[in-house]
XYZ file of C-alpha atoms in Angstrom:
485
model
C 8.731 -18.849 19.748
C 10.971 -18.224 16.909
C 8.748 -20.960 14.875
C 5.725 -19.845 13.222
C 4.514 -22.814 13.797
C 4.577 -22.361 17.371
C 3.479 -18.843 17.308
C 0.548 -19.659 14.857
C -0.524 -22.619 17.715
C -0.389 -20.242 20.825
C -2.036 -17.423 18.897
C -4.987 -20.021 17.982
C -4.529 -20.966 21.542
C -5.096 -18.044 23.459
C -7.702 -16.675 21.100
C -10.081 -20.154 22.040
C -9.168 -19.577 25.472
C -10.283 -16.071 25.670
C -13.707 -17.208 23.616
C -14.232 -20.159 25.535
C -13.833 -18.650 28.639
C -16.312 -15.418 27.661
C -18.548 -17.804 26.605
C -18.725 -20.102 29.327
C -19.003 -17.033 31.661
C -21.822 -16.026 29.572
C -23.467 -19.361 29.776
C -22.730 -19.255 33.793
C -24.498 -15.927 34.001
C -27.511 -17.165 32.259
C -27.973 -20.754 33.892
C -27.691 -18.738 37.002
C -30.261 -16.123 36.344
C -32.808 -18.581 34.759
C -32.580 -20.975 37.944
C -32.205 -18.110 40.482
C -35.714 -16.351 38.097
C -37.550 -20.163 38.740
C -36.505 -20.384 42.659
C -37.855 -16.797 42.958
C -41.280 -17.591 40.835
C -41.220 -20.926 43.259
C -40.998 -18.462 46.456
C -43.806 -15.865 45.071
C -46.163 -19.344 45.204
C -45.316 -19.760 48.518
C -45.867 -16.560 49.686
C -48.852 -15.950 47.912
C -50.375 -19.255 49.438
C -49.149 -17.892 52.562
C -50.876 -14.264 52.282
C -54.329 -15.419 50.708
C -54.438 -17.409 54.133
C -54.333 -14.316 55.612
C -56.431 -12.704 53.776
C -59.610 -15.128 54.577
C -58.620 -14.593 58.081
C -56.643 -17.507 59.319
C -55.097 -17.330 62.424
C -51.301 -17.268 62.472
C -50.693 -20.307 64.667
C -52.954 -22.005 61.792
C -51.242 -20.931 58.762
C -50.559 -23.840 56.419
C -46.682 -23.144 55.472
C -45.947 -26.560 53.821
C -42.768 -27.821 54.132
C -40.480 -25.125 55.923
C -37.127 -27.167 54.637
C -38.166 -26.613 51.176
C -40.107 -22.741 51.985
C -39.307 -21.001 55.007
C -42.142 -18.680 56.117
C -41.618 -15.307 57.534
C -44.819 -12.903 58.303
C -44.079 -9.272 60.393
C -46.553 -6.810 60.680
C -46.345 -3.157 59.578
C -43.771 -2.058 62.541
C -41.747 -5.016 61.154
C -42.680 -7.156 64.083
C -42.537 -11.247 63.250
C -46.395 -12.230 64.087
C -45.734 -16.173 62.364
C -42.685 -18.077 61.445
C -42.609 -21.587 60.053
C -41.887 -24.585 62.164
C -38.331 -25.176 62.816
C -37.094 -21.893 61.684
C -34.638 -21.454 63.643
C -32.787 -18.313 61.703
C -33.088 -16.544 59.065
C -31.225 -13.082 56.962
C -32.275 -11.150 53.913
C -35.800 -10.821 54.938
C -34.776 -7.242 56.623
C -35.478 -8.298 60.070
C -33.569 -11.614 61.397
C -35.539 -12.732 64.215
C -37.624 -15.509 64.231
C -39.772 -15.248 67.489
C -43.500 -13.907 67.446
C -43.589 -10.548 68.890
C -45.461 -10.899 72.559
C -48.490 -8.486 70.201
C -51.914 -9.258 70.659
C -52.564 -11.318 67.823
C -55.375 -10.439 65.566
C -58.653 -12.923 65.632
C -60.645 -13.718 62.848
C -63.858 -12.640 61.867
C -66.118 -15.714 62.458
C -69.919 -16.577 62.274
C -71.732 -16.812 65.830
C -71.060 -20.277 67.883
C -73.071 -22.276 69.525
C -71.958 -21.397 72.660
C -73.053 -17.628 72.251
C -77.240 -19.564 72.334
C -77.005 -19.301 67.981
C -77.700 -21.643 65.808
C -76.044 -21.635 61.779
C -79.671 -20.317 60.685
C -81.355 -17.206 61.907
C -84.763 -17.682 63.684
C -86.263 -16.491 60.567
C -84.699 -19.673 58.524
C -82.037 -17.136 56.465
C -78.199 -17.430 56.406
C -75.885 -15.733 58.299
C -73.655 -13.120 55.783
C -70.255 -14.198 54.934
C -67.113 -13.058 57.213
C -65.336 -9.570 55.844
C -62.047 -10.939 54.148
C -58.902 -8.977 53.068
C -57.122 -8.862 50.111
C -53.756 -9.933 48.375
C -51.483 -7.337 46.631
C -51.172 -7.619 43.106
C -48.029 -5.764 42.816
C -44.573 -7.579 41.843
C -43.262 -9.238 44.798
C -39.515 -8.026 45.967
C -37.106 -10.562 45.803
C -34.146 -11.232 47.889
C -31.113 -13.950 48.483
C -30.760 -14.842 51.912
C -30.024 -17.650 54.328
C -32.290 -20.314 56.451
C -32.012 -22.689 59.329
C -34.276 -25.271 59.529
C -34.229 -27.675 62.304
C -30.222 -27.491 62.255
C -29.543 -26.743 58.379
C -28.308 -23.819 56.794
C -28.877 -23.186 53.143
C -29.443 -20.489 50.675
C -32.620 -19.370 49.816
C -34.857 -17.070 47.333
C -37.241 -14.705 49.452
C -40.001 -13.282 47.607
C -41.963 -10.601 49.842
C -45.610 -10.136 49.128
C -48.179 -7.795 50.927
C -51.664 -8.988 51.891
C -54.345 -7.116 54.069
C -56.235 -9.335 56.932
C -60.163 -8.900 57.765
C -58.900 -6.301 60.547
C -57.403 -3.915 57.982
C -53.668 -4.903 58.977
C -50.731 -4.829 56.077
C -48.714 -8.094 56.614
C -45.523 -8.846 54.803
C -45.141 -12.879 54.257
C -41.807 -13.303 53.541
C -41.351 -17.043 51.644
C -38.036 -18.748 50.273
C -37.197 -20.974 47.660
C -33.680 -23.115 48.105
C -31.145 -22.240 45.848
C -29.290 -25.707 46.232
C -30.451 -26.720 43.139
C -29.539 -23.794 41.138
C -25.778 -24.263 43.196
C -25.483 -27.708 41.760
C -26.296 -27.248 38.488
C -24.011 -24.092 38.027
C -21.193 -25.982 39.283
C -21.467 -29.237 37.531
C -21.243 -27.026 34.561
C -18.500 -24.841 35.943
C -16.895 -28.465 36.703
C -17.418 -29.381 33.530
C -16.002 -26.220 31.653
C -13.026 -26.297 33.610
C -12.004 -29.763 33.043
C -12.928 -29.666 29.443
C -11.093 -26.355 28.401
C -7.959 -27.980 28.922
C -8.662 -30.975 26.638
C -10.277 -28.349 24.345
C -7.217 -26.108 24.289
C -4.647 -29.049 23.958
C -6.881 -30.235 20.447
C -6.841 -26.574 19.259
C -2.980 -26.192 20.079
C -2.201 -29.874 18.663
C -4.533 -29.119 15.550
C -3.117 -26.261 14.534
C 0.560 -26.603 15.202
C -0.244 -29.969 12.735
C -2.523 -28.139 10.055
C 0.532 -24.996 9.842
C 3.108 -27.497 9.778
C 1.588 -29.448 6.384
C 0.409 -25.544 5.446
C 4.358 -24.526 5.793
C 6.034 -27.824 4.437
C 5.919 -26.011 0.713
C 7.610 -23.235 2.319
C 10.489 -25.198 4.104
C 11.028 -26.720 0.349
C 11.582 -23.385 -1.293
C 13.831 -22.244 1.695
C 15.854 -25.055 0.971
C 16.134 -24.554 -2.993
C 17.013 -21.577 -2.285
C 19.631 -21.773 -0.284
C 21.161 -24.186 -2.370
C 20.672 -22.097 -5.422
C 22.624 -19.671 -2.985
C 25.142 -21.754 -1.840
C 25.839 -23.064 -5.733
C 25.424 -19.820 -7.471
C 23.436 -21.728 -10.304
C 20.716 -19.449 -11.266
C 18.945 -21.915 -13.404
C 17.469 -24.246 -11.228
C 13.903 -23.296 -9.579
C 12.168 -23.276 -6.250
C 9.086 -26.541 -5.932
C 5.907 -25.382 -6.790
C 2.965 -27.185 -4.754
C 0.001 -28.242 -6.980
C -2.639 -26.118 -4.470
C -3.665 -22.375 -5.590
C -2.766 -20.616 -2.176
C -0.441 -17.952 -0.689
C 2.274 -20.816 -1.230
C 1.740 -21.483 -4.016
C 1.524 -18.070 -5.466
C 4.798 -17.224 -3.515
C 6.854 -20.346 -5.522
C 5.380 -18.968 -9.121
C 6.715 -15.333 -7.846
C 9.770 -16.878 -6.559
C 10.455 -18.444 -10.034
C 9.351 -15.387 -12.130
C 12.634 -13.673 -10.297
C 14.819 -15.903 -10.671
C 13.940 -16.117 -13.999
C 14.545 -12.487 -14.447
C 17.773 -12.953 -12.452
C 19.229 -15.399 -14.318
C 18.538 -13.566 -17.276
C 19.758 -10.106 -15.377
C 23.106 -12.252 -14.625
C 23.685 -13.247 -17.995
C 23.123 -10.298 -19.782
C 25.865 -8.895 -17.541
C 28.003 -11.177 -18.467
C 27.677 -11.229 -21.921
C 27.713 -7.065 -21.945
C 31.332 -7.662 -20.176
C 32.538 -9.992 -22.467
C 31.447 -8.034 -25.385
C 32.826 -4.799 -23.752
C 35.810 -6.590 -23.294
C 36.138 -7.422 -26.491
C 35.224 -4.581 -28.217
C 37.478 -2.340 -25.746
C 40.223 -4.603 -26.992
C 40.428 -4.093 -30.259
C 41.017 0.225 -30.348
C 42.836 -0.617 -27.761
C 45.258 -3.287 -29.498
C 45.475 -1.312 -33.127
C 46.089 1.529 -30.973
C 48.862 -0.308 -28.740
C 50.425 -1.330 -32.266
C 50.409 1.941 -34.011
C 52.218 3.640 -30.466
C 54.965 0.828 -31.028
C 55.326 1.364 -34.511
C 55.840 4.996 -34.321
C 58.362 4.740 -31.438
C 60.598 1.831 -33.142
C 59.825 3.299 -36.530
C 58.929 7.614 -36.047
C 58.599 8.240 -39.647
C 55.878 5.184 -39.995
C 53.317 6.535 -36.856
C 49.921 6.545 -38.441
C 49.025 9.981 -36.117
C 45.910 9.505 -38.167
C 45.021 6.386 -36.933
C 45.866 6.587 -33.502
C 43.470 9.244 -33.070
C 40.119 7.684 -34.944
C 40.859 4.602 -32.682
C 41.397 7.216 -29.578
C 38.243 8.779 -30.714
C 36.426 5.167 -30.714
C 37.686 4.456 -27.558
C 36.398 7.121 -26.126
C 32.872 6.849 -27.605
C 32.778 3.682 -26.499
C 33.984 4.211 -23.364
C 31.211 6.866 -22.504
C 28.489 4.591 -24.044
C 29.883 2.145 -21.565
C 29.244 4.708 -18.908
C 26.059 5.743 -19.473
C 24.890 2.232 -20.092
C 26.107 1.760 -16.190
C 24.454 4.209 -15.143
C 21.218 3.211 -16.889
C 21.129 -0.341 -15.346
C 22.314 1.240 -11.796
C 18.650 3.501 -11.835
C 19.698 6.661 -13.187
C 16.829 8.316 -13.251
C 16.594 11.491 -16.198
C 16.587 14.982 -15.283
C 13.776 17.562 -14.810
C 14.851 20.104 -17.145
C 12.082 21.331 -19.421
C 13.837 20.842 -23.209
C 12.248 22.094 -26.546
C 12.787 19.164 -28.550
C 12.700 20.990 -32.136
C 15.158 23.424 -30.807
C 17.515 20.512 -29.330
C 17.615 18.567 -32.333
C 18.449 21.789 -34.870
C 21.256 21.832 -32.347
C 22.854 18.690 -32.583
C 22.451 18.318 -37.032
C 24.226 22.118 -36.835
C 27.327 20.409 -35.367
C 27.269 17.656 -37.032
C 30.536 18.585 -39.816
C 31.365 15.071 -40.680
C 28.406 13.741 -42.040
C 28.907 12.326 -45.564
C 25.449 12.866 -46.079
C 23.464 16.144 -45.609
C 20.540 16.090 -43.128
C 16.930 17.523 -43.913
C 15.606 18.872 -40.490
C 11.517 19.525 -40.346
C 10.442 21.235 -37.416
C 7.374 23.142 -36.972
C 7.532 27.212 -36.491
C 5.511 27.048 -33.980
C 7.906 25.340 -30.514
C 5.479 25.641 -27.615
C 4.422 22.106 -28.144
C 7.335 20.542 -28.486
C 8.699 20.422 -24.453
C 9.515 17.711 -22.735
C 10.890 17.000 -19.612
C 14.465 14.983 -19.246
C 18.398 15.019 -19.553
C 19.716 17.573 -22.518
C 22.470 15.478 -22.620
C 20.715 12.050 -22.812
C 18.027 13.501 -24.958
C 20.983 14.774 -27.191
C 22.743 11.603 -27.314
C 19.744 9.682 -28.294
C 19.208 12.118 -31.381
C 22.949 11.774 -32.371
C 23.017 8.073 -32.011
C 20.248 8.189 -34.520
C 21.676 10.195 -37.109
C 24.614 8.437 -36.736
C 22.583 4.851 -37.933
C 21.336 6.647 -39.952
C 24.067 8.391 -41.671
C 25.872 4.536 -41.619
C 23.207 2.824 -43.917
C 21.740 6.004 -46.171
C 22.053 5.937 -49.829
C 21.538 9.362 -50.653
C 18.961 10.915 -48.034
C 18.389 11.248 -43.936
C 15.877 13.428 -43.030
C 14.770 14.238 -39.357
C 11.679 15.803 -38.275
C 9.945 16.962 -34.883
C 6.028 16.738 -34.407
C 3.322 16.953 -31.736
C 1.448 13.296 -31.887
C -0.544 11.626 -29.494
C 0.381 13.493 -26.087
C 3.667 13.531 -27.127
C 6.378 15.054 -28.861
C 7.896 12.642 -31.847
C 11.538 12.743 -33.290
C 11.250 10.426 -36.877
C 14.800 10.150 -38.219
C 14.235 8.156 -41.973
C 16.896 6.954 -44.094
C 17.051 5.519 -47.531
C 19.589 2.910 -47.080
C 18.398 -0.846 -46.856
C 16.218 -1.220 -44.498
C 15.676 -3.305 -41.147
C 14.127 -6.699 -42.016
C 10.916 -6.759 -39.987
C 11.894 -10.301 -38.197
C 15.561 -7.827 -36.619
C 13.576 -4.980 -35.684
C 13.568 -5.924 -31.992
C 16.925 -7.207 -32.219
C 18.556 -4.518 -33.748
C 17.877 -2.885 -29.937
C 19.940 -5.475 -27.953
C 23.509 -4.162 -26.913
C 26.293 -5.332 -29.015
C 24.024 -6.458 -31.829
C 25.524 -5.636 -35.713
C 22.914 -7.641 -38.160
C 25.981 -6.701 -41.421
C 28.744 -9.220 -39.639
C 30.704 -8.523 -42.653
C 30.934 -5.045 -41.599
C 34.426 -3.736 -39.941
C 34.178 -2.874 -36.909
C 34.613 1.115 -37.909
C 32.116 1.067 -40.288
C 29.269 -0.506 -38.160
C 30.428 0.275 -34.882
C 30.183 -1.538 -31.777
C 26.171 -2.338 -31.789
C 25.477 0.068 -28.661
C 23.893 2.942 -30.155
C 20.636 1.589 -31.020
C 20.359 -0.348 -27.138
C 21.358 3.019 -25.091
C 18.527 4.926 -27.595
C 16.441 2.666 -26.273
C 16.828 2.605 -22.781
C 16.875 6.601 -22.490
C 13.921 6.411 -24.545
C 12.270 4.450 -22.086
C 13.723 6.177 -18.830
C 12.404 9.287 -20.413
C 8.392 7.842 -20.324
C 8.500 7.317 -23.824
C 8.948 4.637 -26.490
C 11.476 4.144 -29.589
C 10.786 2.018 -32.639
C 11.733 0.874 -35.754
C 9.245 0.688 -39.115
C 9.935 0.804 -42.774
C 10.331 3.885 -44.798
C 8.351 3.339 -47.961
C 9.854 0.714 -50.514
C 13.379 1.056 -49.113
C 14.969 2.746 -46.257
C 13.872 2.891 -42.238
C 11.974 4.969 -39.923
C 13.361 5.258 -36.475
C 10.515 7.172 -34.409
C 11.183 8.475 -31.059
C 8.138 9.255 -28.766
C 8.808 11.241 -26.109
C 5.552 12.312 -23.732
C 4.541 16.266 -23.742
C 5.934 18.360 -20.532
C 2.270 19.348 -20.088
């Protein structure tokens, strides 16, 4: 049961079971009612036919029953006395009385014209008929029916009894009592009983076989993929993909999906990779000029560039916490809840800004009860500083900075008037470790993380950060950010 193949085939089994078997009890039920409903409409004949005869007056030893075998006749009086049985009934039950010997009762004579042993002839002396006999009657109500048993002339069987009322000439209520065999009704309910119980079976053995075959070829895709996949496992090569069936099912759809992630995974893996090699080697060279300088000083004191050692200590450390925060980024950091007003945040960070070799023009409205958002001071902060840093880096003469409500949103435009970002490297300029000046020194152009962890707070944050031109010359970094409200 640990196949779901073989739990798919037992499910399918049991539920046919379960319907076959409802509906063959259903289709029992009915057969039997319907044949049981014709034996019964068979037995109200009979005992109709039986009870008009009474009605017109005929005797009970004359009473045409027809065949007993086929409809056993019962008749008791209103003290529920048997006055006429049929020949060769020998027992009988469900009838409410069981005997089947006349009751010693006088037994009720006819009404009949004169003989011709009382001196009259069949016409009067004066040549007119004689009037016709009184008669009874036949009840019109709907017969009771009953099962019950017979013997006839040595036989048992089970019978139908319909009861019907009649009224003789002599004003007496008689109860004929008539069967109908049910032997027929029997037979045919268990030749199809028979029949449902050697065919379910067969019928459950198709279903099983049919659907253990249709889930295998349904789960043969499936099998495939496992397989890829655990080689891709076992061989740690992230490039190769999972089989993809030509149909448009669940399977199919599952193999695209599978695919799509290890597309992204492979792509997750090797932008790992390449972020440690180009950590590694950007960590190596502050590292190694700072090594050297260290050495210098302690074979040669009056040489140690003190200077020196500290901008590369400096860099280290910057790049070391944009390291950091980049791990944390990619591990799901999510931002902070603190309610920031942006214009207030970003006069901060320009006032402590002493190093800049250009001044920075700050814009912000009067007015600050727009401008909240919601998010890490310090991210928030870093994002603005890695900004004006870029900026700052490629400026001729100007960097301005201004704060806005736009769109739902709070906006942070930092503008410069330096070259430019050619519009084919605006998306690029975003990916870690990316300088587009490669004749740049390392110190001047830095190590190509600023722009990529802007971004990624950016987006963290709910917002967006891109890059446009600023007039003839110059870019336009704009930082949307959306509005605490």
């Amino acid at each position: 049961m640990r196949s779901v193949r073989a739990r798919a085939a037992l499910g399918a089994t049991v539920v046919v079971a379960l319907a076959l078997a409802v509906a063959g009890l259903a289709v029992l039920l009915v057969l039997r009612a319907n044949l049981t409903d014709q034996a019964g409409l068979q037995a109200e004949v009979a005992a109709r036919e039986v009870a008009g005869q009474l009605a017109l007056g005929v005797p009970y030893d004359r009473l045409e029953t027809g065949n007993e075998e086929d409809h056993p006749v019962q008749v008791t009086d209103e003290d529920g006395r048997v006055v006429a049985v049929s020949q060769d009934l020998e027992a009988i039950s469900g009838t409410g009385t069981d005997r089947v010997t006349r009751a010693p009762a006088p037994t009720p004579s006819p009404t009949a014209s004169p003989t011709a042993e009382d001196g009259d002839d069949d016409d009067d002396d004066d040549g007119t008929d004689s009037p016709d006999p009184a008669r009874g009657e036949v009840s019109t109500d709907d017969p009771d029916f009953a099962n019950g048993t017979a013997t006839v002339d040595g036989d048992r069987a089970d019978y139908r009894f319909a009861s019907v009322e009649a009224t003789n000439a002599a004003g007496l209520t008689l109860t004929v009592h008539a069967g109908a065999p049910l032997a027929a009704e029997q037979r045919a309910v268990g030749s199809v009983r028979g029949a449902m119980l050697t065919g379910l079976p067969v019928v459950l053995l198709v279903v099983a076989g049919v659907t253990w075959l249709v889930t295998r070829r349904a789960l043969r895709p499936v099998e495939g993929i496992r397989r890829e996949m655990a080689a891709i496992t076992a061989s740690e090569d992230l490039s190769r993909r999972v089989p993809e069936p030509g149909s448009h099912d669940e399977v199919a759809r599952l193999a695209r999906t599978t695919n799509e992630t290890l597309t992204a995974l492979e792509a997750s893996v090797e932008r790992q990779r390449r972020f440690v090699a180009d950590a590694s080697h950007e960590l190596r060279s502050p590292i190694a000029s700072l090594r050297t300088q260290l050495e210098v000083g302690a074979a040669h004191p009056e040489l140690l560039d003190v200077t020196g050692a500290v901008a590369d200590t400096v860099r280290l450390q910057a790049l070391a916490a944009d390291l950091l925060l980049l791990a944390r980024l990619d591990a799901g950091e999510r931002p902070g809840t603190a309610l920031l007003e942006l214009g207030a945040l970003v006069r901060e960070e320009v006032s402590q800004r002493t190093g800049d070799r250009i001044p920075v023009t700050v814009s912000v409205p009067e007015e600050a009860g727009g401008l909240e958002v919601t998010g890490s001071r310090t991210q928030l902060a870093r994002v603005v500083g890695n900004l004006l840093d870029n900026a700052e880096r490629h400026a001729g003469r100007a960097v301005a900075v201004a704060v806005r409500a736009e769109g739902g949103g709070v906006v942070v435009e930092v503008t410069d008037d330096g070259d430019g970002v050619p519009e084919a490297e605006r998306e690029r300029i975003f990916e870690r470790f990316v300088r587009l000046d490669d004749a740049r020194t390392r110190d001047e152009g830095g190590a190509g993380l600023g722009l990529a962890l802007a971004r990624d707070v950016a987006v963290r944050h709910g917002g967006r950060l891109t890059v446009t031109g600023a007039g003839e010359r110059g870019a336009r970094f704009t930082l949307w950010l959306p509005d605490a409200r």
